[in-house]
Steps between C-alpha positions, in 0.01 A plus 500: 500500500653338810801658665851357457621254763849527650637165615728399791856587390669250736338199331710313244363304208527124552663291233253372241217688669188518280476874557849555356421283204186705440699822528751378241222407262348848535818697424418516133153639565618795704592717202168420340315633803706814494417553134131451560497753779701736287238484222225563752682806629562628152131490421419710808794736470577570137736783597760261649792414277547143377814439713548190722245502778509290820263394771547579864331521835483806723700398805528824699344848489638814663371863478654582156662177381486123529658168400402230251579127507562356153261216420709307246850547640681581817500875543375785716468842333443852630226716345372858549131586507558732202561190284154356573270549198185518717433651839783380732264511799301212349797262524497240776762260626466173303362663182623355176654760268673522165817707477812574304848484652723806465799654679513789742674796337687595816601166654472266202301249704213311330155649561145425381334753267178520298308307764150389410265328742346189341121477534353221714361313202845445349677341799722186461680298771870422524450185714511146357306226676606133509290264288424261789427547865743397771423337835667641810470577870451842661783589735397858589157659478451813281383809685379849408778750432552746785741729310302735276814673381592868509326758293487395138684165574359148467490283813774233544390188316692271741312640795242241620573245226468129574720214395426165337736207438495228233726219381624439150756240385601425858566869582294734720409856393330791675273765340332815639130582458273783612134522604397603148657176369246282692206380292145560623605666826573163665652493849843345457719430804840345562505125436220501240550307179448738206499502122635800305656629178855627478520855366820628335582871460614568141718787607725335758400131515374520860227248584210475743189293564173608337140379523568313823215275614465246776463133408441189699830336599586191300549199721834346406520128450642310796752223450642243739832325530777375724824683583772294333803728525618781731802717424640812669205731431291312244368154427290282271155345534392180329156575358209263549322592173787439255831314513701816545687701762443872553735761646415712804678764709492492880333845504188346341438265798211620717646417840826428678739361239692321777196273545502388135671162449560258217193287430251756635168531316433853368243700305594785264412725204698525177630819338717563193821689564760541230294258289532227764249353743563566869301404809362786711278532808624167635313359800575185699241221500442217749711193443341253260291761314687465171468157336697423185400142442244230569633176651318177420386279788600171334851383585702363208793260494779526247872464432769768495612536140727802542628669816547871558878473507716456194767235449753721680272546803402859421146637497362563152375838384155369410271556806311179408796288395387178671284240325271225634330239285180330615252262343137574404233320301614692193866411549807654661499870578805710582455788744757760619584607857718766664718543806206610720283198417686243710400426860848536648845564358630145489664362186277364225650270238384391157282189530363586847134413560318804636149615584374849413203725425433681173482880522341707218603866464194725472684745275626282215349158594849348522506178705784386724564248778506627857524362857740234371612239754716191470333171597668196658423267211770686306780325687342158443445547127831669423707264719680799650759401763385629838711510814408545866656677792458728799510881517801578721571871442276798428616848397314807374352350183700182455621199694678164486372143491694201632450224246431145608678342204788748473759605753447869425278799563283620212424872450139603431295818468163553668343572160548133404251377763195336342252485788586768757655845530776452760664177620580409859811344645502118488222496236503181295515589132511343156682681220675486164873568460625701200812690403495864609456711181710780652777274634560177304716356779214502752184292535175644632161364606184602312129409499505433874200330659462500880400152620292411807700439813616140521480434125874448463635189664820621656606159627605218273575151627778316324417143402817352658467348847770531765576318826621683807512504880306728732742740669230715658146384541190710435171509683234290331161657435342222708735552796363675804577868514640467849795284393838660552838455337378530140481785246298573189799444268696175483828408331590195291859403421563312177787405273549602134809366325684465829413851618298545815216752459208614712151605400216639714150356516174590672212307651304552180759298310426183705308228317420299812330615817790410729796731506849354444742518790863595511707231323208354304564423135257669258429519128415837348490716188655841450257787440642817338332837563532726200378798697806525727733233355491276809484120533296298753423133552155375397311171523709389799439132582664287776692199366667376822482594865811529717488252795655569840786283636414245773784636715324832524240507764177679476574745782823623347338543162214689654735738681693574185180569310376734771831684503503539122137603504566770758791638297296510180212663679729769635642568153150511351382745762803719438433498128127555538528812724268765359635852464309822436586823329413769245551514122773763462617471137329369185700440184434316173455148644645528850507727802602551863307459824574721801502288817252575776774650720587751220870413532567303180347378176478163327489417129208317335385399152146543366472128433515438880195718565176317569275692263525750213828688546373790286258588782782562749553861607767677699426482872289181481528282812609141427588174673781279371760231574874564485684269264873418524540312173787721387752724669237775508183480701176540302129496577269222386134402547407869514142572599328836523363606842227748596621857563592560865609143571879554495665719767202726578587856603333760717527847345567786743284810435679807368679588177879528496747639251851379436777442251615175344857437614520140378311331221375142498733229370254417219585846361870501591629138488849605609402583858512241779190603696169387354258763630506869420532775759306826545646768722235696689567869564243646739435872465635723771247649734452874523773660706784300351657169593691234313315246285517131587568229242338155504534231230225264390565193282267435208440237233284438196190457717555845649433678169154623406589464132717190473637614162594849617819423692657806671860579417780591736475857625129540414254640752213270594187515711418187706350356815669300775378142553570231761539136391275305737715184500831669583404841639745674265414832338525557125372744240160442338295669227806671354426761231785690322462879502574610147414805292239423236628607159301570186604438145407373155557157348778541246565144380371143537702196398417150614486483880675835547404861449623853568340819628614861466490687831280806487689826543836325443532490125730226376489289818364152434432227755441136406231276647381140476144422388443316829516840673197631306205526738134401440597268211467772234678490162711814473529680169757749375419850630299386804549710813606296802586540868791296637764468769874513430736253673875465457605135478790422734646233271520712182470854632235578235163659571184310410129584519268307734123496548432650157138617489328658199332830587378610156519384138523859384806717521509800729449847341805629316491825697537305824781286360684815387462647847639184661789483256592861569569407859791277390599682179876500454489801269454752783717574803530217752491536877740278693460447873832577673384453859195334651296699753550443872243520778538694825622184675771434243320213331385476139180699542242503775397186687135486607303238686266340246216261557382233258221635279355158426542135584646258245 
C-alpha cells in the first residue's frame, strides 16, 4: 500500500479543470470505500463494535501520542498510544489506519480511539487521476528533499518540488510535482515539454502533476500575413492563408515594437484564448515575402461601369465597390476593383476607357482589376471638353492654373495629375473643368495631363489686317550688327475708329528682308499672346516708303540721323547696363536681389529668370538688368553666375563674437538701413581694462545658414572679411549662438507642428516643416533637438533647425527627473540679486581663445 500524498496547499483549482470534474464524480464512491475498509477491519478485529469507523493517515508521532489526518474529510485528530489496538511502536508516519471519533472527557475536544492499523494488502488511495494527459512546460526542476523532518515527523512535501505550467481555455495554470512523480527516472529540466496526469486530493481538492514524462516538443504551425491595423497597444494582421484578420497584442512581437509599421510582412503562431484566435510569437519578415494574389501578365482594356464614389461623392462601404466591364471571346465580363487598384488618385468617371491587369486572390480565388490607368482615347471617344492652360501657382499639395479660354484661375490638386507626381511652374497642361463637389459655387480642374513644352500655341493672330506708320524702327535680321541707332523692338502707330494706338513689333515679325524706316507705311496683323495677355504686330509688310523733301540736303539729313542715332545708342547703353547681386529673398513667385554693394535690394519675378526658378537658392550670385517700366525699379533678364563672381571677399583669420544690434531690412521692413549690424565686444585682457566696441555690417550672404537669420540681441560667432572691390570690412560666416533644446513632437497639422520642451511641462513651441533637417518625416512622439528664436514682429517663440534624434521616447524615470526640476508643486527659489565679481561686474571676466575655426 502506497503512502498518502499531501498536495501544495497554495494551489487553487482552475475552473472546469478535469481533475476537479473527476473529484466531483468520485464523491459518491468515497463512502463505499469506507464501508469496504470497515468490513475488512471487522473481519480481522471481531471485538470492535459496529459503530461508524473512518479512515485516516498517521501524520505525526511523539513519545506517547500522535495525530491523525482524516482521509475523507477535513480534520486532524489527537490520539494516545493506549488507543492503538496493536503495538504502538509499529506505527509509522504515513500509515493508513481505521479509527472511531470520540470526545476527550476532560476538554471535550474530538479525539481518535479504537485505532487499528490496516494491513498492507488492504490499502486504497484517496487521489483521483484525470482521464487524459495534459501537455505543459517545466518551469522549475524537482529536487531531492533536504528536510527530513524532526523525530517522528514527515519531511515537508513542498521542499524540493518542481513546477509545471499548462494552458486551458486561454488561461495558464501552475502545478507542483516531486521526483517520485517522474516516470521512468527521466531527467527533466526547466524548459522541457512534458506530458502528465492531474491528480486531485479527495480530502481537500488540492491538485498536482503525476506520472510526468518528457515528450518531444510539438512544432507549432507558422502563418504569414501583413499588418493591417495598429492601435494603442494592439493591432490586427491580415492572414495570407484565409480571408480573415487576426488580433495580436504588442507584447507578442519578437523585437522592437517601434519598428513595426502598417504593411509590414510578419510570421506568427496561433493560439486560442477565451475561445478566440490570437497571433503569438510574431516575427518581422523581409518586404515582399507575403503574397496574397497572382497578377496576370496580359493587360486588358475595358470601360468603367461603376466608380468607387456614390452619387453624393462619398466612398462606399464595399471595399470592391468599383466595376469594370471588358470583352472576351465568350462575351462581356464584369470585374470589381477597389481604392488601392488605381495607378494614381485622379478622378475616374463612368464610361472611361481604362487598361488594367487581372489579379487572382490565392485564398478564395476572387478576381479583381488592378493597376488601373486612364488612357488618352477616353477623351476622344467620350467627347469630353478639355481645356488648356499654364501652371501659375504651386502650394503644398495644390495649385492654380491660368486658363487660356477663361479669364480666371482654376484650382487643382496634385492627386489629379495623370502622368507625373508633382507639377512645375509654367507647365503646359490639359484638363477638365467640373463643379467642386464640396463647394457648388467653385469650379476645379481634374484629370490634368502635363503637355510637352511648346504644345500650347500662346500666340493667336487675328485675321483682320491693319495699316499703320513706323514710329520707331527695328533692326532687321539681315542688317549688320554694327549699325547704330536701332533697337530690337519697334513701334507702329495706327488708327482704330479715330483713336490713335501703338503696338510693338520685332524683327521676327517682318515679312520682307528690308526693315521699314521711320515714317514708312506698313500693313500688319495683331497677334495676341494668351500667356501674358499682350498684343504685338505680326506679318509686317511695307506698303509705301516715305520720301525725303528736295529742299533737304543730304548733309543736313545725315547730321540729324547721326545725332538721333547717338541719342538712341546712349539710351540703349543706359538700359542695357548689367548689374550683379545676390538672391536675398525667395517667395511664392517673386523675390529680392541684394545689390553687389550690399546697400539695397531690388525686386524681381520668377518669370524674368533665365532658367528654372525653382532651382534658385538664397545667396546665389546673379546678373541682371534694371528695368524702369513702373515707378518701382525691378530686375529683368536675370542670369545665374558662378559662385565667387560677385564682390569677392577676403576672410581675415580668427573667430570673433558679437551681438546683433540691428537686423537686416528683409527681416524688419520698417527700418531705413538695409544691412544688419553686429557689435563686437572683445574680451578684456588679464589685469583689467575696458572693452572696445566695433560694429560690422552683414547681409544675407554673411550667414552660414541663409534660413537661420539672427534676431536682435542674439549673440553670434563670425569672421571679419574685406570686400576686395571697395576695401570695406563686413561680417562673414555668421552663426547664431543658441542653446540647443530637446523635446518631443506633440502635434502635426499641415505645414506646422509643435514640440513640448523637455523639462518644462506645458511649454509648447511651434515650428514650420521647412525647419526639419535631413528631410525626415516627423511622427508624433519623436524626440527632436531644436533652437528657440523669438520673432521680433510677433514676439512669439518658434523652433528652428528641428532635427530628429530618436523615434523612441526617453525613459519615464528620466522624464520624471527632468520634470521634478521645474515642478510647481514644491517650493520655488527666486533670485533676488545676481552675483557680482571682485571687479564689480556681473561675474568674472577671463581672456578666452577660440577653440576652433568656423
